[in-house]
Short mmCIF file of C-alpha atoms in Angstrom, two decimals:
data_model
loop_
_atom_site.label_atom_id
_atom_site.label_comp_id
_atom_site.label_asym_id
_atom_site.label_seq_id
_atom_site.Cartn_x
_atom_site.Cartn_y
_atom_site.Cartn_z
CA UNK A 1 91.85 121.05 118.93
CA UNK A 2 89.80 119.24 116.42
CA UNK A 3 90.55 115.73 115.81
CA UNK A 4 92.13 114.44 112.31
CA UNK A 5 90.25 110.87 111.20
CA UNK A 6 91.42 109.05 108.04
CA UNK A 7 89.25 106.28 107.58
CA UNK A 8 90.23 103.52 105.18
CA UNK A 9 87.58 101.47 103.49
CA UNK A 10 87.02 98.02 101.31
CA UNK A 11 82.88 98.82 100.64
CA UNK A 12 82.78 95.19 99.38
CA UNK A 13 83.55 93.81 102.96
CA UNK A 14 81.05 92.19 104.53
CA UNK A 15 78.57 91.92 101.50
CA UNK A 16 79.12 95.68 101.43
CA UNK A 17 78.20 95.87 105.69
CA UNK A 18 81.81 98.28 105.52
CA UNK A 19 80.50 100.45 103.62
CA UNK A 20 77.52 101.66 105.24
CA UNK A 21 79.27 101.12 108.82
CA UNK A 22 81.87 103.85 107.26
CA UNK A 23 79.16 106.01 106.21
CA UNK A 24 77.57 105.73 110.08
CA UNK A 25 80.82 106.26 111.20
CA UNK A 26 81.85 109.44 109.28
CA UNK A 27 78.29 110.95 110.47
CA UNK A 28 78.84 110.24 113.95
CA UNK A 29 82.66 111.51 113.67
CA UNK A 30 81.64 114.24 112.50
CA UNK A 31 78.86 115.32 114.59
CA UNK A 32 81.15 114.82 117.36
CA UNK A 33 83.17 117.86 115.71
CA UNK A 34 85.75 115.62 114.23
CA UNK A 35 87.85 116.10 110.66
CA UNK A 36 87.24 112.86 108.46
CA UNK A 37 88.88 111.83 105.52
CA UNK A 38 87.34 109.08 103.89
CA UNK A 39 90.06 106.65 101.54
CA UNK A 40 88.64 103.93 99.32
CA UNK A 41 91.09 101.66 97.09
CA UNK A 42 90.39 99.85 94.49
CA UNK A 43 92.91 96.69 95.59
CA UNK A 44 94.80 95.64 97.78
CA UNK A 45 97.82 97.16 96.26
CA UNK A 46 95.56 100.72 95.98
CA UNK A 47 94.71 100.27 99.71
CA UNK A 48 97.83 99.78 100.61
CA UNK A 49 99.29 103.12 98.94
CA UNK A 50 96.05 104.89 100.40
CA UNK A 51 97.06 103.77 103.40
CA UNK A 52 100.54 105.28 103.33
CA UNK A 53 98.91 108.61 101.84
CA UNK A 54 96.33 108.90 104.66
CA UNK A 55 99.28 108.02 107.00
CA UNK A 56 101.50 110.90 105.69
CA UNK A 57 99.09 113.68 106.75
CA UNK A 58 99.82 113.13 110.12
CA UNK A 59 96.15 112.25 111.15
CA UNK A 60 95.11 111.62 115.05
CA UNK A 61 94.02 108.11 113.86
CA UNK A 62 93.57 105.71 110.91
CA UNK A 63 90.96 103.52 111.00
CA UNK A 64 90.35 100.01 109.03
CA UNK A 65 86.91 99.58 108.69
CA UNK A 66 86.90 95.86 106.68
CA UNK A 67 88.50 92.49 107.37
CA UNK A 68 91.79 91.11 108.19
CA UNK A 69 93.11 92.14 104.86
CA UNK A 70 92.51 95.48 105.08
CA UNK A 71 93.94 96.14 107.76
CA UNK A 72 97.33 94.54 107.02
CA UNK A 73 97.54 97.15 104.28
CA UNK A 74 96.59 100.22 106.73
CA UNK A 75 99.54 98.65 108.86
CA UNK A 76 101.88 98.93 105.96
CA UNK A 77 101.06 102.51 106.30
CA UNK A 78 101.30 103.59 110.17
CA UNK A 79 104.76 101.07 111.14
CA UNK A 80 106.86 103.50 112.68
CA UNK A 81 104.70 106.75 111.93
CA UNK A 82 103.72 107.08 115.78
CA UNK A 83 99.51 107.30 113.49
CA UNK A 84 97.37 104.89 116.11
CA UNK A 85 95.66 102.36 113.90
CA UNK A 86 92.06 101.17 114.96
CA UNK A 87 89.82 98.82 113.84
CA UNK A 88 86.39 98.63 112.88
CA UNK A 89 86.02 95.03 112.03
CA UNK A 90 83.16 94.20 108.97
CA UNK A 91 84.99 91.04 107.39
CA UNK A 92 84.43 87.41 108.06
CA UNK A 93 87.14 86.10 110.19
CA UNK A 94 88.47 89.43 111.99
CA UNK A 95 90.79 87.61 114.17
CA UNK A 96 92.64 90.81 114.38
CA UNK A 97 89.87 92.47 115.83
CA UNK A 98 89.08 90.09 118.28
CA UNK A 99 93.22 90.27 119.18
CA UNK A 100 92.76 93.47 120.30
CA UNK A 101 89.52 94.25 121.36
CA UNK A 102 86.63 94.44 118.82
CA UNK A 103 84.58 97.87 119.22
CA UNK A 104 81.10 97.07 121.18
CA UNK A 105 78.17 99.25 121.02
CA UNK A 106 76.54 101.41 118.89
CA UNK A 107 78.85 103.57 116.02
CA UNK A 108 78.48 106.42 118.41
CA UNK A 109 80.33 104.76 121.18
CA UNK A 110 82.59 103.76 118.45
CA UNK A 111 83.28 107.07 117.02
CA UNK A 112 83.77 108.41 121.01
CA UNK A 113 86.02 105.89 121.29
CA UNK A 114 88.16 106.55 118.72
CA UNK A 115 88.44 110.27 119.96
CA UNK A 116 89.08 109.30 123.14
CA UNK A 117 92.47 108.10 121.90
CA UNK A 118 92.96 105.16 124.26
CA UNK A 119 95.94 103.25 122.59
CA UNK A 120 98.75 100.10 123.54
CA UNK A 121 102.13 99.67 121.85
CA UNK A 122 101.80 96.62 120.09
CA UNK A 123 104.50 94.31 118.46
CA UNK A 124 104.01 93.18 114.43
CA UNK A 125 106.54 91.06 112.44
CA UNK A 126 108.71 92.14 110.09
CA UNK A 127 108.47 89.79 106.68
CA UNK A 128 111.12 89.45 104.29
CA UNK A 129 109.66 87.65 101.19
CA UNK A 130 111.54 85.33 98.65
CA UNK A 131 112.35 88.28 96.12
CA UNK A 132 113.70 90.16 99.01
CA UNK A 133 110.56 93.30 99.44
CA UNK A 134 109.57 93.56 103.04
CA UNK A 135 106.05 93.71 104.48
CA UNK A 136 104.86 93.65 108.02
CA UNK A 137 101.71 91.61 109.52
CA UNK A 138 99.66 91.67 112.95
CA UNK A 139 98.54 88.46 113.32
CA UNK A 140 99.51 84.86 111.52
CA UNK A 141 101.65 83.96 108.93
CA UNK A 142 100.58 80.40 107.61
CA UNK A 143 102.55 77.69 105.68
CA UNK A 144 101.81 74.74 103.96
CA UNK A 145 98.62 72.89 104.70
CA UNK A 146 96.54 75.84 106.22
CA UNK A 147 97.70 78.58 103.86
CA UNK A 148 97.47 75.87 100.62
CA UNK A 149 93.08 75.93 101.84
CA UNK A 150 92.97 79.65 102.07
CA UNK A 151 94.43 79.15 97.95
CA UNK A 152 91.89 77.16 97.09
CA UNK A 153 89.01 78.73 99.24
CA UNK A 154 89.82 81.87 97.25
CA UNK A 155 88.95 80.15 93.80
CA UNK A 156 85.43 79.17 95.18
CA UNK A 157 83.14 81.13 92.96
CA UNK A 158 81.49 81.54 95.84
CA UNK A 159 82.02 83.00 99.59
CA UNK A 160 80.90 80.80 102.03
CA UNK A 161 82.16 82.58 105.14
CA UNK A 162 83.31 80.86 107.87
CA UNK A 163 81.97 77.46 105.83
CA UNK A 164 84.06 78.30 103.19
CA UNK A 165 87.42 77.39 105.39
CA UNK A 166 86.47 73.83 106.15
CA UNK A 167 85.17 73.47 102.45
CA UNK A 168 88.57 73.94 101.56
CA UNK A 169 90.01 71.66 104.69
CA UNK A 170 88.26 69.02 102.85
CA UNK A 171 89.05 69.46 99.63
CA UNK A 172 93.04 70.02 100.37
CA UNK A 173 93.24 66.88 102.23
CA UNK A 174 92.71 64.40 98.94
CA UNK A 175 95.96 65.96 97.26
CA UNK A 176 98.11 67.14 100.07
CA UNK A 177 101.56 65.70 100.47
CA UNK A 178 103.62 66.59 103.48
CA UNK A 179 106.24 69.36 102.90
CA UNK A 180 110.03 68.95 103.83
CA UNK A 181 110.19 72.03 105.77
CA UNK A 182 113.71 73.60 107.54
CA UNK A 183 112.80 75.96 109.87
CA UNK A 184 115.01 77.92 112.00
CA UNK A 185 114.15 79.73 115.08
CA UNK A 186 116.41 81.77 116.52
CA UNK A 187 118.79 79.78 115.04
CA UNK A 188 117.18 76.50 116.43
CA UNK A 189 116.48 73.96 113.74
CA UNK A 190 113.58 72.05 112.90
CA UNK A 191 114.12 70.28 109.83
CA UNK A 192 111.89 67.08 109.10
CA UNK A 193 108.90 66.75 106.82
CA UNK A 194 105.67 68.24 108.14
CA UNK A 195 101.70 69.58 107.31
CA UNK A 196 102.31 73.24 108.67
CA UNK A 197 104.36 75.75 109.91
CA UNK A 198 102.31 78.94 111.93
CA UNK A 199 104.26 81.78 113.12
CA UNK A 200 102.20 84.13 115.61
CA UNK A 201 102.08 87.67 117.04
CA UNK A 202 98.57 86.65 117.85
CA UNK A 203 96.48 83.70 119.03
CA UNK A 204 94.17 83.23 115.88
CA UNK A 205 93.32 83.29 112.23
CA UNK A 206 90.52 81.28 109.70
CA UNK A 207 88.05 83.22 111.84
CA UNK A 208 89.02 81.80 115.02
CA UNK A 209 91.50 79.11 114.89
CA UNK A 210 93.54 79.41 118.02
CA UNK A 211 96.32 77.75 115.97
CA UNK A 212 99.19 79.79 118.17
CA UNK A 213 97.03 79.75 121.42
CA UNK A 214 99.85 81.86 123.39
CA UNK A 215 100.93 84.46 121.80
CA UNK A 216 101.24 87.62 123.26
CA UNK A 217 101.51 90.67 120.84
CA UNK A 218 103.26 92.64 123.50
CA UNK A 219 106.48 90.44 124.82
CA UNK A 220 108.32 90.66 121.53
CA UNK A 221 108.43 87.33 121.02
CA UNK A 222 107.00 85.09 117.87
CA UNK A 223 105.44 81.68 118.53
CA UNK A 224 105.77 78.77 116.24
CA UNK A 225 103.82 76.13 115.90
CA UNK A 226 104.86 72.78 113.89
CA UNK A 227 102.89 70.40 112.68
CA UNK A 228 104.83 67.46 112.08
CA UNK A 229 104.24 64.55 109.58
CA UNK A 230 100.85 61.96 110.42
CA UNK A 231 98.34 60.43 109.01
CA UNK A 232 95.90 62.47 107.69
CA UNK A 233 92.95 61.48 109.58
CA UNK A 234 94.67 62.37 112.95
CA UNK A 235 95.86 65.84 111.49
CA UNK A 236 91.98 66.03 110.26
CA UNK A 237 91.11 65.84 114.00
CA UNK A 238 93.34 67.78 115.19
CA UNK A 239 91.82 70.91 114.18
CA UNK A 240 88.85 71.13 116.15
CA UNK A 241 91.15 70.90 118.98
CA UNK A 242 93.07 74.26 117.39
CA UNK A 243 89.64 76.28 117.80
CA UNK A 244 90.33 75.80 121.46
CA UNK A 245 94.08 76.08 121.67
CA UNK A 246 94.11 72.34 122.94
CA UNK A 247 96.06 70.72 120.25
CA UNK A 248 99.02 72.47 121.94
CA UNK A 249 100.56 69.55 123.76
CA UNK A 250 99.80 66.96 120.72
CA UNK A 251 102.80 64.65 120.13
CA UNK A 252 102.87 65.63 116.49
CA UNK A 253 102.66 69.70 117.45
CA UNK A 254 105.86 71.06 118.28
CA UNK A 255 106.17 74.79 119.78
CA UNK A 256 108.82 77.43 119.57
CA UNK A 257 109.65 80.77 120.41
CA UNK A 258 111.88 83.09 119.43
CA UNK A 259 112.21 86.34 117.90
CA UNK A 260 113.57 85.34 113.91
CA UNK A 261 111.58 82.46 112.18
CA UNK A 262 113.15 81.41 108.95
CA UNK A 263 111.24 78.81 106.56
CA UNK A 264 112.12 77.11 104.07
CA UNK A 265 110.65 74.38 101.79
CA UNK A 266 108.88 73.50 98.60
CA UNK A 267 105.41 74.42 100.62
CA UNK A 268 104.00 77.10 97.70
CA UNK A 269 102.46 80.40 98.42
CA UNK A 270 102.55 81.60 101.96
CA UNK A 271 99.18 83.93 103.86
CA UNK A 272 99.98 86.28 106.92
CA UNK A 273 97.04 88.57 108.06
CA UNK A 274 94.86 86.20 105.38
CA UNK A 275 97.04 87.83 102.26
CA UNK A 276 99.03 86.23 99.61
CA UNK A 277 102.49 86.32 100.52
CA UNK A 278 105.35 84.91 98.42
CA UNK A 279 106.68 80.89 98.60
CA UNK A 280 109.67 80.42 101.26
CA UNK A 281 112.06 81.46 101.84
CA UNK A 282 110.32 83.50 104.32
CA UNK A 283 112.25 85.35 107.19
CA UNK A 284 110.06 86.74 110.24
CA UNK A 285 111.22 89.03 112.55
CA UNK A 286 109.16 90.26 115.35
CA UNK A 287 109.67 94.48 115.33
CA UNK A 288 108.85 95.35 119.13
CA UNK A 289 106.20 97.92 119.38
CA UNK A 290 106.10 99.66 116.21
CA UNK A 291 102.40 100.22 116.17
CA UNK A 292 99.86 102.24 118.54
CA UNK A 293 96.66 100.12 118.38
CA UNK A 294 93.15 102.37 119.62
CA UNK A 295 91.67 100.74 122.28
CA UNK A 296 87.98 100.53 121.00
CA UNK A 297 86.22 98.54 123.33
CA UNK A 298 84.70 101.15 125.42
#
């Protein structure tokens, strides 16, 4: 039987490096003997209904070729649909990638990869935003110090990559003010003023920021990770510590588990998967293998 691909596609990812990996791609599908359909949105909002249109034809696979963002929205698409999602990773941090497996080799391999059909169940969360709409993410949701830089790294005029992150470290720490956060966890309560609230399904974001250095995307469990109230230029060197995963163990870091994070708090605009999400109150619930990830690493 000849193999359905939808592949979704943000060109502009990766100075435009998606687009002509998508191209390579569809070739090399194709020549393989493989049906490809090709979607392109125009937003995020566009990619995410593409996402759920490509997902309603029933295809063998949908692939994300872009960043982190992207693929959030082609996971808004395939929760629950039994469609694997795979991902060809093009963006700048791709920490969702690199959580499960980041394709290696040429697009060939790749594309035989993808047909080989090689997939895990794999947990996501389950987000219920302040004005009550639901989304689902993959990776981190971020709160407070660390999602307030990813705000203002998106007004640089320009991208800076990876650089751009600790641009925006910088800048946030002159004006940020510790945030009186109540968080629940499983109905445990951590309620004291702090810099930032993470809640994991996996290890990483920022492009490799092991900020939840445990978690597991398969043991339906969320990790949380606390930052409580310091001075700043102990939180400031904390963070090359979270590239490792050693902050963990910090006297300032606290960590929970637990399947339902709630936060609340005056902390503004939340990110999970890098996205804009809404301000708390945020509930997270972890939704126990509702997604088929392709295994594209061989």
């Amino acid at each position: 039987m000849t193999s359905h691909i939808a592949l979704l596609v943000n060109p502009a990812s990766g100075r435009r490096r998606a687009a002509v990996t998508a191209v390579r791609l569809k070739e090399a599908l194709r020549e393989a003997g493989a049906r490809v359909h090709v979607y392109t949105g125009k937003s995020a909002a566009d990619s995410r209904r593409m996402a759920r249109l490509a997902a309603s034809d029933g295809p063998d696979a949908l692939v994300a070729v872009g960043g982190d963002g992207l693929v959030h929205q082609a996971l808004q698409g395939v929760v629950d649909t039994g469609v694997p999602l795979g991902v060809v990773p093009t963006g700048t941090g791709n920490d969702i990638a690199r959580a499960f497996g980041s394709p290696r080799g040429s697009v060939r391999a790749v594309a035989e990869a993808l047909l080989a059909g090689r997939t895990r169940a794999a947990d996501a969360v389950r987000l219920r935003l302040a004005d009550g709409t639901q989304r689902y993410f993959l990776s981190v949701l971020a709160c407070g110090f660390d999602a307030r830089v990813n705000e203002r790294v998106n007004t640089f005029r320009f991208k800076l990559g990876r650089a751009g992150y600790l641009v925006g470290l910088l800048s946030e720490l002159r004006a940020f003010q510790p945030i009186d956060f109540e968080i629940e966890v499983d109905g445990r309560r951590i309620d004291k003023p702090g810099m930032l609230v993470a809640v994991g399904n996996t290890c990483a974001y920022g492009g490799g920021i092991h900020i939840c250095p445990d978690a597991d995307p398969e043991d339906g469990l969320l990790d949380v990770v606390f930052v409580e109230q310091g001075p700043l230029g102990r939180f400031l060197r904390m963070f090359p510590r979270a590239y490792m995963g050693s902050h963990i163990g910090l006297p300032e870091v606290v960590v929970e588990r637990g399947a339902t994070v709630t936060i609340r708090g005056k902390a503004g605009v939340a990110y999970a998967d890098g996205e804009r999400m809404s301000a708390p109150p945020l509930v997270c619930e972890v939704a126990p293998k509702v997604v088929e990830m392709l295994d594209l690493t061989s």
